[in-house]
Amino acid sequence: MVLRLGLIGHPISHSLSPWIHNEFLKIANIQGEYKLYHGKPEELSDVLKHLREIEIDGFNVTVPYKQTIMDYIDELDPEAEQLGAVNTVVNENGKWKGYSTDGEGYVRSIQRPFPQLLNRDTSILLLGAGGAARGIYRALMKEQLKQVDIANRSIEKAKLFLNMQLGNSKSAVLSYNEAEKQLMNYDLIIQTTSVGMKPAVDEQIISLENVKKDAVVSDIVYQPITTALHQEALSRGAKIHHGHAMLLYQAQLAFEKWTGIDIDAEHLVEKLENQLRGE
Ligand SMILES: NC(=O)c1ccc[n+]([C@@H]2O[C@H](COP(=O)([O-])OP(=O)(O)OC[C@H]3O[C@@H](n4cnc5c(N)ncnc54)[C@H](OP(=O)(O)O)[C@@H]3O)[C@@H](O)[C@H]2O)c1
């Protein structure tokens, strides 16, 4: 039997998900396929009807359907429900169940290279309050951390995050100006906006003038692999964490939900980087 997997979104022709999941299928020694199911918004219901007909085993969902898909599935994982977004659908005996693996994928991706980083003395600054930031914030709230602050252009959007507070970590909402001034307070700075993405590679959401020397600066943008923010971080003696690692680990979690297999993905980080560079 061939495991049928895929991705819906628009546009998706340059997606790296087929490459990642084909690597996972090889490692797991599973016969399967991971196909791209393109569809403009007006074609979405036909695409999903087709996926029901072929009894697809599971699929990923990307921009712009992470919210819309919720109208088409049978059951929502409570975390995906709280986030209001789904990036992974599992066919459980004919019923489609929706999950979000972005946030937990991020946490796994940072814990691999920095296993001691997330602890009760850690202060984190999240730059941005979009969909990706919501997932990351929700996942960080499950760790026991000292402080997880959010800075965003639209302050009102950031304030909504405070409704997701769980556990004991404290949170405050800041402007980018305020964040720049108190940057030395943070052990981990996570850039989640689209600023700095190709082609605007010289753009940077904030200056890192006040960053702590041994802090980690993480940017979830992966086109380019090393962003302007990363470069400034390195020049100031900070450590860096790349966005493609998150891409890999959110996929690893999706694959685990479809197959029950926990792939050791660490050795694929560099291979994925080469794919992104077109090597
Ligand atoms: N590495 C991965 O696996 C991964 C996964 C998901 C997403 N991403 C990347 O993360 C980025 C954000 O994705 P998303 O889905 O969260 O998008 P989104 O929901 O549209 O959120 C966009 C965020 O960027 C901010 N922003 C956009 N343009 C800005 C500008 N010119 N100045 C200041 N802030 C600006 C928005 O601020 P306002 O709220 O003020 O508008 C918001 O915080 C994208 O580059 C995406 O490719 C990477």
XYZ file of C-alpha atoms and ligand atoms in Angstrom:
327
model
C 0.000 0.000 0.000
C 1.251 3.451 -0.896
C 0.933 6.224 1.708
C -0.688 9.238 0.069
C 0.374 12.626 1.348
C 0.391 16.130 -0.058
C 0.166 19.880 0.304
C -2.569 22.374 -0.506
C -1.921 26.092 -0.899
C -1.449 28.814 -3.460
C 1.166 29.367 -4.778
C 3.122 26.211 -3.856
C 5.226 25.323 -6.888
C 8.463 26.280 -5.056
C 7.571 24.464 -1.829
C 10.297 22.395 -0.178
C 7.756 20.155 1.565
C 7.872 17.425 -1.156
C 11.673 17.248 -0.800
C 11.463 17.068 3.021
C 8.716 14.430 3.155
C 10.355 12.301 0.458
C 13.505 12.271 2.605
C 11.385 11.194 5.606
C 9.673 8.455 3.556
C 13.111 7.112 2.520
C 14.419 7.167 6.106
C 11.269 5.469 7.416
C 11.404 2.953 4.542
C 7.763 3.637 3.684
C 6.387 3.439 0.170
C 4.600 6.689 -0.345
C 4.100 9.869 -2.317
C 3.840 13.548 -1.388
C 2.111 15.596 -4.078
C 1.363 19.286 -4.565
C -2.354 20.010 -4.900
C -2.501 23.522 -6.314
C -5.724 25.452 -6.080
C -6.764 29.079 -6.317
C -9.312 30.092 -3.652
C -12.255 29.499 -6.031
C -10.914 25.966 -6.712
C -10.339 24.978 -3.081
C -13.575 23.032 -2.525
C -12.969 20.982 -5.710
C -9.395 20.222 -4.639
C -10.613 19.055 -1.215
C -13.406 16.966 -2.801
C -10.734 15.238 -4.884
C -8.631 14.563 -1.757
C -11.692 12.987 -0.081
C -12.308 10.822 -3.170
C -8.755 9.489 -3.345
C -8.864 8.901 0.444
C -5.634 10.796 1.017
C -3.903 9.695 4.247
C -2.820 13.174 5.256
C -1.859 16.581 3.944
C -0.282 19.885 4.874
C -1.999 23.219 4.500
C -0.193 26.439 3.745
C -0.917 30.080 2.863
C -3.662 31.184 2.209
C -5.752 28.238 3.530
C -4.576 27.730 7.134
C -7.802 29.316 8.428
C -10.234 28.435 5.582
C -9.474 24.712 5.889
C -11.167 24.668 9.297
C -14.576 24.813 7.531
C -13.798 21.558 5.685
C -12.464 19.267 8.403
C -14.319 17.007 10.847
C -12.396 17.577 14.061
C -9.934 20.134 15.425
C -7.114 19.490 17.857
C -7.678 21.881 20.833
C -4.385 23.730 20.191
C -5.228 24.324 16.529
C -8.644 25.516 17.656
C -7.115 28.043 20.061
C -4.668 29.231 17.402
C -7.367 29.416 14.744
C -5.056 27.760 12.212
C -4.365 24.290 10.788
C -1.237 23.229 8.885
C -1.616 19.444 9.092
C -4.639 17.232 8.396
C -4.722 13.559 9.330
C -7.235 11.128 7.835
C -8.344 9.091 10.866
C -10.577 6.308 9.483
C -12.279 8.643 7.040
C -12.470 11.613 9.424
C -10.194 14.578 8.817
C -8.551 15.927 11.969
C -6.696 19.281 11.909
C -3.519 20.124 13.832
C -0.980 22.940 13.973
C 2.663 21.826 14.159
C 4.380 25.205 13.512
C 4.869 26.257 17.152
C 6.025 22.904 18.495
C 8.189 22.514 15.388
C 9.864 25.804 16.236
C 10.516 24.721 19.833
C 12.037 21.417 18.672
C 14.205 23.241 16.147
C 15.697 25.558 18.792
C 16.124 22.842 21.416
C 18.286 20.653 19.152
C 21.206 23.115 18.772
C 20.568 24.883 22.125
C 19.349 22.179 24.539
C 19.800 24.315 27.683
C 18.317 27.531 26.295
C 14.675 27.168 27.381
C 14.542 27.139 31.182
C 12.959 29.044 34.079
C 15.600 31.817 33.884
C 15.127 32.463 30.161
C 13.734 35.747 28.839
C 12.480 35.768 25.253
C 11.461 38.543 22.899
C 9.118 37.677 20.043
C 9.207 40.170 17.150
C 5.899 40.023 15.238
C 2.379 38.882 16.060
C 1.190 37.121 12.906
C 0.084 33.507 12.445
C 3.560 31.987 12.864
C 4.204 34.069 16.005
C 0.901 32.891 17.550
C 1.913 29.236 17.151
C 5.399 29.864 18.539
C 4.058 31.865 21.509
C 1.520 29.114 22.325
C 4.255 26.456 22.222
C 6.663 28.562 24.337
C 3.941 29.012 26.958
C 4.109 25.246 27.601
C 7.772 25.556 28.621
C 8.583 26.964 32.063
C 10.189 30.298 31.106
C 10.812 33.541 32.975
C 9.462 36.011 30.435
C 8.103 35.937 26.861
C 7.481 39.485 25.579
C 5.900 40.393 22.247
C 6.719 43.408 20.082
C 4.699 44.178 16.970
C 3.916 47.075 14.632
C 0.236 46.731 15.476
C 0.198 46.687 19.294
C -3.461 45.634 19.503
C -2.681 42.391 17.655
C 0.138 41.626 20.091
C -2.137 42.254 23.102
C -4.414 39.417 21.930
C -1.550 37.006 22.664
C -1.977 37.636 26.372
C -5.249 35.654 26.221
C -3.161 32.551 25.408
C -1.058 32.734 28.580
C -0.625 29.349 30.244
C 1.739 28.204 32.989
C 3.925 30.655 34.901
C 5.788 32.627 32.227
C 5.178 36.383 32.315
C 4.503 38.446 29.186
C 4.429 42.108 28.234
C 3.646 43.878 24.961
C 6.163 46.384 23.579
C 6.679 48.710 20.629
C 9.730 48.040 18.452
C 11.339 51.200 19.871
C 10.920 49.957 23.430
C 12.181 46.509 22.434
C 15.363 47.966 20.901
C 16.131 49.879 24.101
C 15.800 46.870 26.409
C 17.289 44.213 24.134
C 20.033 43.381 26.655
C 17.350 41.739 28.853
C 16.708 38.850 26.444
C 18.447 35.487 26.038
C 16.527 34.619 22.861
C 15.130 37.012 20.255
C 12.771 35.439 17.699
C 12.073 37.364 14.495
C 8.752 36.194 13.012
C 7.727 39.011 10.653
C 8.170 38.833 6.880
C 10.634 41.760 7.024
C 14.011 40.784 5.503
C 12.530 38.168 3.182
C 13.702 37.977 -0.451
C 13.808 40.259 -2.410
C 14.011 42.913 0.396
C 17.043 41.200 1.954
C 18.578 44.386 3.397
C 15.560 45.167 5.575
C 15.630 44.566 9.306
C 12.772 44.865 11.790
C 14.940 46.313 14.623
C 18.544 47.281 15.325
C 20.491 44.840 17.513
C 22.751 47.482 19.003
C 21.841 46.478 22.569
C 21.839 42.673 22.119
C 23.574 40.590 24.824
C 26.812 39.027 23.591
C 25.791 35.415 24.213
C 22.101 35.804 23.249
C 20.575 33.721 20.442
C 18.991 35.598 17.533
C 16.542 33.414 15.664
C 14.904 34.440 12.379
C 12.117 32.254 10.978
C 12.535 33.796 7.521
C 14.453 31.198 5.455
C 14.712 32.996 2.115
C 17.533 34.104 2.426
C 18.974 31.491 4.777
C 21.124 34.099 6.565
C 19.135 37.331 6.935
C 20.377 40.880 7.562
C 19.302 40.421 11.208
C 21.423 37.256 11.469
C 24.409 39.108 10.040
C 24.114 41.918 12.572
C 23.722 39.362 15.371
C 26.956 37.621 14.339
C 28.809 40.924 14.072
C 27.785 41.711 17.675
C 28.926 38.366 19.057
C 25.475 36.775 19.386
C 24.585 33.256 18.209
C 22.104 32.583 15.430
C 19.327 30.090 14.621
C 17.906 29.661 11.106
C 14.316 29.535 9.825
C 14.771 26.418 7.693
C 15.294 24.390 10.883
C 11.722 25.304 11.920
C 10.481 24.324 8.447
C 12.074 20.914 8.884
C 10.758 20.262 12.390
C 7.155 21.360 11.703
C 7.305 18.791 8.863
C 8.820 16.168 11.169
C 5.874 16.585 13.560
C 3.359 16.363 10.698
C 5.038 13.161 9.461
C 4.861 11.754 12.986
C 1.122 12.451 13.105
C 0.595 10.632 9.789
C 2.859 7.630 10.431
C 3.607 7.445 14.176
C 7.326 7.573 13.265
C 9.614 10.108 14.984
C 12.277 10.774 12.336
C 15.727 11.879 13.482
C 15.789 15.051 11.385
C 18.908 16.821 12.711
C 21.196 15.552 9.944
C 18.742 16.924 7.353
C 19.149 20.568 8.459
C 22.328 20.974 6.403
C 20.921 18.987 3.461
C 17.864 21.243 3.441
C 20.127 24.293 3.496
C 21.849 22.968 0.350
C 18.446 22.459 -1.301
C 17.528 26.048 -0.476
C 20.792 27.264 -1.974
C 19.955 25.254 -5.085
C 22.977 22.953 -4.728
N 10.467 28.880 8.976
C 9.232 28.443 8.921
O 8.949 27.237 9.024
C 8.107 29.434 8.784
C 6.789 29.061 9.112
C 5.772 30.012 8.982
C 6.084 31.298 8.524
N 7.364 31.611 8.208
C 7.714 32.966 7.741
O 7.322 33.885 8.760
C 6.912 35.128 8.204
C 5.556 35.521 8.781
O 4.578 34.567 8.423
P 3.087 34.624 9.045
O 2.355 33.475 8.467
O 3.135 34.791 10.519
O 2.531 35.992 8.391
P 1.363 36.950 8.899
O 0.379 36.204 9.713
O 0.903 37.684 7.686
O 2.112 38.002 9.894
C 3.017 38.953 9.376
C 3.792 39.633 10.505
O 4.769 40.479 9.889
C 4.559 41.841 10.302
N 4.920 42.710 9.183
C 4.725 42.484 7.855
N 5.238 43.500 7.146
C 5.768 44.381 8.047
C 6.450 45.641 7.920
N 6.695 46.183 6.737
N 6.861 46.256 9.062
C 6.634 45.708 10.276
N 5.998 44.536 10.446
C 5.571 43.880 9.348
C 3.103 41.917 10.689
O 2.908 43.027 11.542
P 1.429 43.662 11.764
O 0.691 42.682 12.628
O 1.668 44.957 12.446
O 0.836 43.788 10.393
C 2.956 40.561 11.398
O 3.527 40.620 12.680
C 6.935 34.916 6.684
O 8.141 35.430 6.181
C 6.922 33.400 6.523
O 7.564 32.970 5.328
C 8.388 30.711 8.335
